PDB file of C-alpha atoms in Angstrom:
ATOM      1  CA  UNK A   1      23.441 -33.049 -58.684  1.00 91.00           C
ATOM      2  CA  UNK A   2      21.856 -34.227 -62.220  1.00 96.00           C
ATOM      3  CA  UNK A   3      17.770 -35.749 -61.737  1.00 98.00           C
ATOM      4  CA  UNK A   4      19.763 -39.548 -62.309  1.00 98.00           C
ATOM      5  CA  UNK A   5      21.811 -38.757 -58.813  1.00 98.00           C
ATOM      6  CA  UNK A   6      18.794 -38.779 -57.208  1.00 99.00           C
ATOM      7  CA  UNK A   7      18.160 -41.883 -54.614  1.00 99.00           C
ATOM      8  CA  UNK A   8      15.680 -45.048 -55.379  1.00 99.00           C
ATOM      9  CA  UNK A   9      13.175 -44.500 -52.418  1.00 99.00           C
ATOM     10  CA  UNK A  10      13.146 -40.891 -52.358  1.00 99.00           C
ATOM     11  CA  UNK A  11      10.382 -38.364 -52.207  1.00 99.00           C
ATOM     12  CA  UNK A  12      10.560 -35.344 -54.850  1.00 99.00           C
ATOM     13  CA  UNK A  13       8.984 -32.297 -54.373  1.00 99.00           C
ATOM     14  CA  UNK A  14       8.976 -31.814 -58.518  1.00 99.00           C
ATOM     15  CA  UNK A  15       8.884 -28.390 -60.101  1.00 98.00           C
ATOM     16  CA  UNK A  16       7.015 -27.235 -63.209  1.00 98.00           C
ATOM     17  CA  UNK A  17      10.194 -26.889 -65.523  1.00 97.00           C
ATOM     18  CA  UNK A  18      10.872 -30.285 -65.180  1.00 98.00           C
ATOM     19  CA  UNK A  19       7.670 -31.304 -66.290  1.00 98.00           C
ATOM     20  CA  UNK A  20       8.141 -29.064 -69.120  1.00 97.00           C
ATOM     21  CA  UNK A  21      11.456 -30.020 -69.961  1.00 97.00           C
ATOM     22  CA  UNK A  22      10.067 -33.772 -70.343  1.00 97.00           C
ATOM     23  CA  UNK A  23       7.144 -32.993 -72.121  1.00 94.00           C
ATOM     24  CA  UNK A  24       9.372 -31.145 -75.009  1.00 93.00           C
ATOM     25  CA  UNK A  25      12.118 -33.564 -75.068  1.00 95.00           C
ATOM     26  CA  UNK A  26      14.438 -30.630 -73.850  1.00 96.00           C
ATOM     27  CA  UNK A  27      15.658 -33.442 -70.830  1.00 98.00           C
ATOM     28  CA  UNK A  28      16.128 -36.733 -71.142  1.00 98.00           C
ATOM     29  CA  UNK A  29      16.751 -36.717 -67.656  1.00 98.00           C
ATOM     30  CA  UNK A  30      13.001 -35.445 -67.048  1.00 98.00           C
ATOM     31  CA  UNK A  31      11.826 -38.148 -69.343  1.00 98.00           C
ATOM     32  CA  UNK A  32      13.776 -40.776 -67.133  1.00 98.00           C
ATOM     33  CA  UNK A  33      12.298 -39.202 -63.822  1.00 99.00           C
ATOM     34  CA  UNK A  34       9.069 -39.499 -64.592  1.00 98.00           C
ATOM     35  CA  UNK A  35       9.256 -43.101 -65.718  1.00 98.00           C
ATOM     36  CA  UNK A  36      11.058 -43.598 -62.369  1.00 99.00           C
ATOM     37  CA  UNK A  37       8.242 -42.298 -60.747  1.00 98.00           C
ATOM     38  CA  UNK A  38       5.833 -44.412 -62.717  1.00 98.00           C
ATOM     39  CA  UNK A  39       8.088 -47.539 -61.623  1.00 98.00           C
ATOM     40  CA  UNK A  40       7.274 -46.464 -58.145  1.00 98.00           C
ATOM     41  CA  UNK A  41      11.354 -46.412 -57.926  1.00 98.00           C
ATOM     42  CA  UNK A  42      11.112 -42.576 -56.505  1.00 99.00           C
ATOM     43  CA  UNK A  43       7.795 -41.098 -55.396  1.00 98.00           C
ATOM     44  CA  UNK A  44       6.556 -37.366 -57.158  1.00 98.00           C
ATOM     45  CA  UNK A  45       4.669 -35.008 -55.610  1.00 99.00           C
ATOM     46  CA  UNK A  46       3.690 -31.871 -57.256  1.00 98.00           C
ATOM     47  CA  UNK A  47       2.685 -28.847 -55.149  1.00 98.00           C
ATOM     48  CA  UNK A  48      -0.485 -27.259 -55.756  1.00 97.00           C
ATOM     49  CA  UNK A  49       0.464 -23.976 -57.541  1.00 97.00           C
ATOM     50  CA  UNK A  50       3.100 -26.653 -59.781  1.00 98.00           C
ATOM     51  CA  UNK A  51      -0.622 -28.217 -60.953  1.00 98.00           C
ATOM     52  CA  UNK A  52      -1.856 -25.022 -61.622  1.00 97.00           C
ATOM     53  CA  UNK A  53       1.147 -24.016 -63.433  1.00 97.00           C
ATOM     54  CA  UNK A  54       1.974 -26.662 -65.972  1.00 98.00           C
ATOM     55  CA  UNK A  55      -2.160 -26.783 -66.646  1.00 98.00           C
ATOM     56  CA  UNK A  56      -1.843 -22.880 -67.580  1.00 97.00           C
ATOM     57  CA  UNK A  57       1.493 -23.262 -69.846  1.00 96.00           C
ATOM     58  CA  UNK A  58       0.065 -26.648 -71.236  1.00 97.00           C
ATOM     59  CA  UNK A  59      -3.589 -24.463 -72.151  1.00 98.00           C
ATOM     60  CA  UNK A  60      -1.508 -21.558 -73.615  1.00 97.00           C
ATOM     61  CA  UNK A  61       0.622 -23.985 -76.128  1.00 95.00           C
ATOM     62  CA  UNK A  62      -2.149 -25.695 -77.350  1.00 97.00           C
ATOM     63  CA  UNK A  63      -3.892 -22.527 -78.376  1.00 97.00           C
ATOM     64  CA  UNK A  64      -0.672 -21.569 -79.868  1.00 96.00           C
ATOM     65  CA  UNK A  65       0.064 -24.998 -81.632  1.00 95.00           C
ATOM     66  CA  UNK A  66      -3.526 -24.349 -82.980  1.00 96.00           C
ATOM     67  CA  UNK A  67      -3.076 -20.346 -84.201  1.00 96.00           C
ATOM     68  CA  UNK A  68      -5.801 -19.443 -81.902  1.00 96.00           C
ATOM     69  CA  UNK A  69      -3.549 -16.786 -80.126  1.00 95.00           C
ATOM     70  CA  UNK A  70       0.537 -15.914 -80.620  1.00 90.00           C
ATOM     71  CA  UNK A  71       2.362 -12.712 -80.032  1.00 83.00           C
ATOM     72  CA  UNK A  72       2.146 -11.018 -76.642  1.00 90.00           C
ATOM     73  CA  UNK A  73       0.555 -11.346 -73.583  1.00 94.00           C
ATOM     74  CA  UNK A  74      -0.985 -14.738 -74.361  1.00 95.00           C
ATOM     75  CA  UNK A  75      -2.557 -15.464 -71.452  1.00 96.00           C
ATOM     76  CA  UNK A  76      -4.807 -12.138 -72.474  1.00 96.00           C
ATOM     77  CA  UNK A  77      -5.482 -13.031 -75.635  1.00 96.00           C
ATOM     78  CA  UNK A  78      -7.164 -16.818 -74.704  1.00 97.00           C
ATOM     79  CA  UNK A  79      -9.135 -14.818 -71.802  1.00 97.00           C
ATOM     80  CA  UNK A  80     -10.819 -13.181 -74.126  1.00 96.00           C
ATOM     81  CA  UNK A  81     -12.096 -15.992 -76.529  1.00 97.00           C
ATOM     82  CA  UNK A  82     -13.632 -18.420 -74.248  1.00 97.00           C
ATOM     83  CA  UNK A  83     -15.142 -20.272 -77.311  1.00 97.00           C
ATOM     84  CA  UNK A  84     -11.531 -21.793 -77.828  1.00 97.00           C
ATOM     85  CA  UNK A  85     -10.799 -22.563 -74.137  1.00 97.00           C
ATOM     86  CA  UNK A  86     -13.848 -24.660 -74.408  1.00 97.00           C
ATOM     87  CA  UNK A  87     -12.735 -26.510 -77.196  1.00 97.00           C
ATOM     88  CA  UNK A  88      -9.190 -27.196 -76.030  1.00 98.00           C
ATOM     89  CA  UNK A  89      -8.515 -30.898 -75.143  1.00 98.00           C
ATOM     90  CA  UNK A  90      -4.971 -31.680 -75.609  1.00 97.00           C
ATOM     91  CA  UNK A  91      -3.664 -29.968 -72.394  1.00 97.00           C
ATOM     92  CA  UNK A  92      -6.196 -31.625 -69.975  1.00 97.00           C
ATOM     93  CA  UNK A  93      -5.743 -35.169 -71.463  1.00 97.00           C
ATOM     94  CA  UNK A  94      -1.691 -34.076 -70.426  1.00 96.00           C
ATOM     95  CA  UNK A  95      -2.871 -33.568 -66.819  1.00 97.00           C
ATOM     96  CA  UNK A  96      -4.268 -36.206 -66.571  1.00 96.00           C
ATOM     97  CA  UNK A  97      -1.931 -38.333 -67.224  1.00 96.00           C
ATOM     98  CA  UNK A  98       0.334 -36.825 -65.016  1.00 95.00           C
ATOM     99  CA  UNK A  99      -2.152 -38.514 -62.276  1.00 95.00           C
ATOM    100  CA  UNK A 100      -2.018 -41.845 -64.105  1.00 96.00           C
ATOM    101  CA  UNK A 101       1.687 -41.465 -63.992  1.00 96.00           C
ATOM    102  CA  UNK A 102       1.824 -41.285 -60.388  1.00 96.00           C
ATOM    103  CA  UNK A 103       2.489 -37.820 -59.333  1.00 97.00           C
ATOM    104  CA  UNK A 104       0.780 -36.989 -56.115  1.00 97.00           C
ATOM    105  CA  UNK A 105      -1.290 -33.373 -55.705  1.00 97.00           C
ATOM    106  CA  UNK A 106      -0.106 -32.066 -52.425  1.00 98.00           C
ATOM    107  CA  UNK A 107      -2.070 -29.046 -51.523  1.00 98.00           C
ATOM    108  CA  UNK A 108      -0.689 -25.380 -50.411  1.00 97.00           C
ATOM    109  CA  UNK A 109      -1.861 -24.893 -46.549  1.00 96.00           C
ATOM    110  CA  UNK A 110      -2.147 -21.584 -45.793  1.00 97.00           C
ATOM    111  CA  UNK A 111       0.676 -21.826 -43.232  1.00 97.00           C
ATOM    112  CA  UNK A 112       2.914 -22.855 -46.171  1.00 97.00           C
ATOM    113  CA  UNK A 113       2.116 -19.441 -47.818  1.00 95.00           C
ATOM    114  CA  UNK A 114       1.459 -16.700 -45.062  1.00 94.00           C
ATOM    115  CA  UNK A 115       4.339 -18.490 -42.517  1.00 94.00           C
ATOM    116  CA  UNK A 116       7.019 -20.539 -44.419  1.00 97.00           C
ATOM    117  CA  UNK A 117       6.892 -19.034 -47.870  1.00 97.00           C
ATOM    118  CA  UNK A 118       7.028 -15.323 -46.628  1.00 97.00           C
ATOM    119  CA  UNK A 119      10.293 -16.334 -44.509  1.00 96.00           C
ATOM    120  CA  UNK A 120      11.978 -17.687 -47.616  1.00 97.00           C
ATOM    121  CA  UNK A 121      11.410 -15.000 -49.853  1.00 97.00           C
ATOM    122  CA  UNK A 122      12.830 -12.653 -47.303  1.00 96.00           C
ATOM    123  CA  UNK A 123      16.052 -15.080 -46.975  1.00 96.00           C
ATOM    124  CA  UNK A 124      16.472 -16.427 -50.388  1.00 96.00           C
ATOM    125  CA  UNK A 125      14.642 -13.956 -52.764  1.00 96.00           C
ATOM    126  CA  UNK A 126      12.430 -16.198 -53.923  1.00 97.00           C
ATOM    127  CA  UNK A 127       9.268 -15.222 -56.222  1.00 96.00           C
ATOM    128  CA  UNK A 128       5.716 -16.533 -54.501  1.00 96.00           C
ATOM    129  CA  UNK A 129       5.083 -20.128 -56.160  1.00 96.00           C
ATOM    130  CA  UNK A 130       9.000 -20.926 -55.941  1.00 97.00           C
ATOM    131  CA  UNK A 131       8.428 -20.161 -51.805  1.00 98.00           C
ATOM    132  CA  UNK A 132       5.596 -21.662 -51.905  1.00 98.00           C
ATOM    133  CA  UNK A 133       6.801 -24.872 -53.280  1.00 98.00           C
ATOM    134  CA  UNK A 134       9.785 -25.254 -51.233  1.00 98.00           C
ATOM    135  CA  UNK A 135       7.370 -24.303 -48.302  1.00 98.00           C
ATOM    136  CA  UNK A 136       5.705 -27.334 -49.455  1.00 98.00           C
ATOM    137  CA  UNK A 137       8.807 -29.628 -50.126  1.00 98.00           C
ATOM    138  CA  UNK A 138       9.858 -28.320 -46.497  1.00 98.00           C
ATOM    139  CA  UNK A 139       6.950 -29.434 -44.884  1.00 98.00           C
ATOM    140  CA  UNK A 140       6.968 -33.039 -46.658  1.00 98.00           C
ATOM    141  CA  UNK A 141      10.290 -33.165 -45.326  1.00 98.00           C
ATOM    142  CA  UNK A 142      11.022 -34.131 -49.208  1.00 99.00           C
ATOM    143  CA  UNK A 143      14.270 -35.590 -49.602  1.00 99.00           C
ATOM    144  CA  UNK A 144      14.522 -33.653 -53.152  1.00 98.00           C
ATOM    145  CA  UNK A 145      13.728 -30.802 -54.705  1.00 99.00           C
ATOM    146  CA  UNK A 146      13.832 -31.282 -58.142  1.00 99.00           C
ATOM    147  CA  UNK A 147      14.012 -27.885 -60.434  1.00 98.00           C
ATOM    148  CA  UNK A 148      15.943 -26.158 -63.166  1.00 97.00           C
ATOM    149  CA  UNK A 149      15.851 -22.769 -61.477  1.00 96.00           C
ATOM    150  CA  UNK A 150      18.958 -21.014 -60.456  1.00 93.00           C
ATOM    151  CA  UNK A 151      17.870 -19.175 -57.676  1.00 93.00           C
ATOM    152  CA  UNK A 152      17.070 -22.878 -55.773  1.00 96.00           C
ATOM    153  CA  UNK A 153      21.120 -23.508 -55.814  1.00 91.00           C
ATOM    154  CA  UNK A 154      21.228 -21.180 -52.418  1.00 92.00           C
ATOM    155  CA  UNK A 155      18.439 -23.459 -50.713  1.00 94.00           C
ATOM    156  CA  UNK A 156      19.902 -24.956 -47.604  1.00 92.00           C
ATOM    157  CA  UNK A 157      17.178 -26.593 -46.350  1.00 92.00           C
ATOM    158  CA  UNK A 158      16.306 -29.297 -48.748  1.00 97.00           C
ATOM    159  CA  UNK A 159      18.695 -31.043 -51.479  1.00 97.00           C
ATOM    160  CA  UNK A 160      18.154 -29.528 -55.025  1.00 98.00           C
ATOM    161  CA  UNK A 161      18.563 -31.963 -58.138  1.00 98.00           C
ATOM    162  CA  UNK A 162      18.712 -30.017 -61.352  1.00 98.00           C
ATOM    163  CA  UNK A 163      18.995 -31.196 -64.740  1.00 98.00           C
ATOM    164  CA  UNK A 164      22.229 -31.233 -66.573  1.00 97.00           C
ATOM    165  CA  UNK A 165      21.482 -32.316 -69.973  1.00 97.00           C
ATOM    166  CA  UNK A 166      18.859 -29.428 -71.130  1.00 94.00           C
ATOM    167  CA  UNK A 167      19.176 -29.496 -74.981  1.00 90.00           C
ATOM    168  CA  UNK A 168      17.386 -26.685 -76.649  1.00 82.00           C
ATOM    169  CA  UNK A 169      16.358 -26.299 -80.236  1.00 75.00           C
ATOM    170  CA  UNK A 170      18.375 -24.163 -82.090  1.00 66.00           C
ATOM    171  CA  UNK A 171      16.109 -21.604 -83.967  1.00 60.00           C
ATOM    172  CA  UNK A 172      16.791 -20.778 -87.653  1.00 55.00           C
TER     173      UNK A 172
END
């Protein structure tokens, strides 16, 4: 089911991919979600290590829109010049306006990790923050789970709403 399937009324457990999607223009159906949620017409709630997540990837383009780092191992390479993390703005003003926007900050409990999330990765596969965050979406009792990731089409638990329309800039 495409992110425009999902229910008016419903609570979504959102994933960081579908933030990013929206933010690049990849999805329009990301871009219509979150306006949804802004309506109040569906209610978003992102998951602790989702926060954490799009606030890293948002930090690490914004040194790399501004040539501070680029090549491998990013992450690495803005560690180690702390002058520039200080002088990054772009990325936080992005946060928040995620809170603006609406989009709830649901904390990870540590039953969600060392119970719930451990069971799922040993029945699904799943990496840590993707068990995590359906730990999370679990314990909400969200009625969606909305992500781009593959391995989420196995969930049983929870209904997963993926988007359809993910349009990708060719490179030259």
């Amino acid at each position: 089911m495409n992110l425009d399937d999902i229910p008016a009324g419903s609570l979504c457990v959102l994933d960081t991919n579908v933030l990013l999607y929206a933010e690049q223009g990849v999805s329009m159906q990301a871009q219509r979600l979150l306006r949804r949620i802004e309506k109040r017409d569906v209610l978003g709630v992102l998951p602790q290590p989702v926060w954490q997540e799009v606030t890293h990837k948002l930090m690490l383009a914004e040194a790399l829109m501004q040539g501070q780092i680029g090549g491998g191992n990013p992450a690495r390479q803005l560690a180690g010049k702390p002058e520039v993390v200080k002088r990054l703005t772009l990325y936080r003003e992005k946060i928040k306006a995620l809170f603006t926007l609406g989009l709830a900050f649901e904390p990870c409990a540590k039953a969600d990790l060392a119970d719930k999330a451990f069971y799922l990765q040993e029945r699904y596969g799943l990496l840590t923050n993707d068990s995590v965050i359906l730990a999370i979406a679990m314990r909400l009792d969200a009625d969606a789970l909305v992500s781009a990731d593959a391995q989420f089409r196995e969930i049983k638990e929870i209904r997963v709403y993926s988007p359809s329309d993910l349009k990708f800039p060719s490179r030259s």
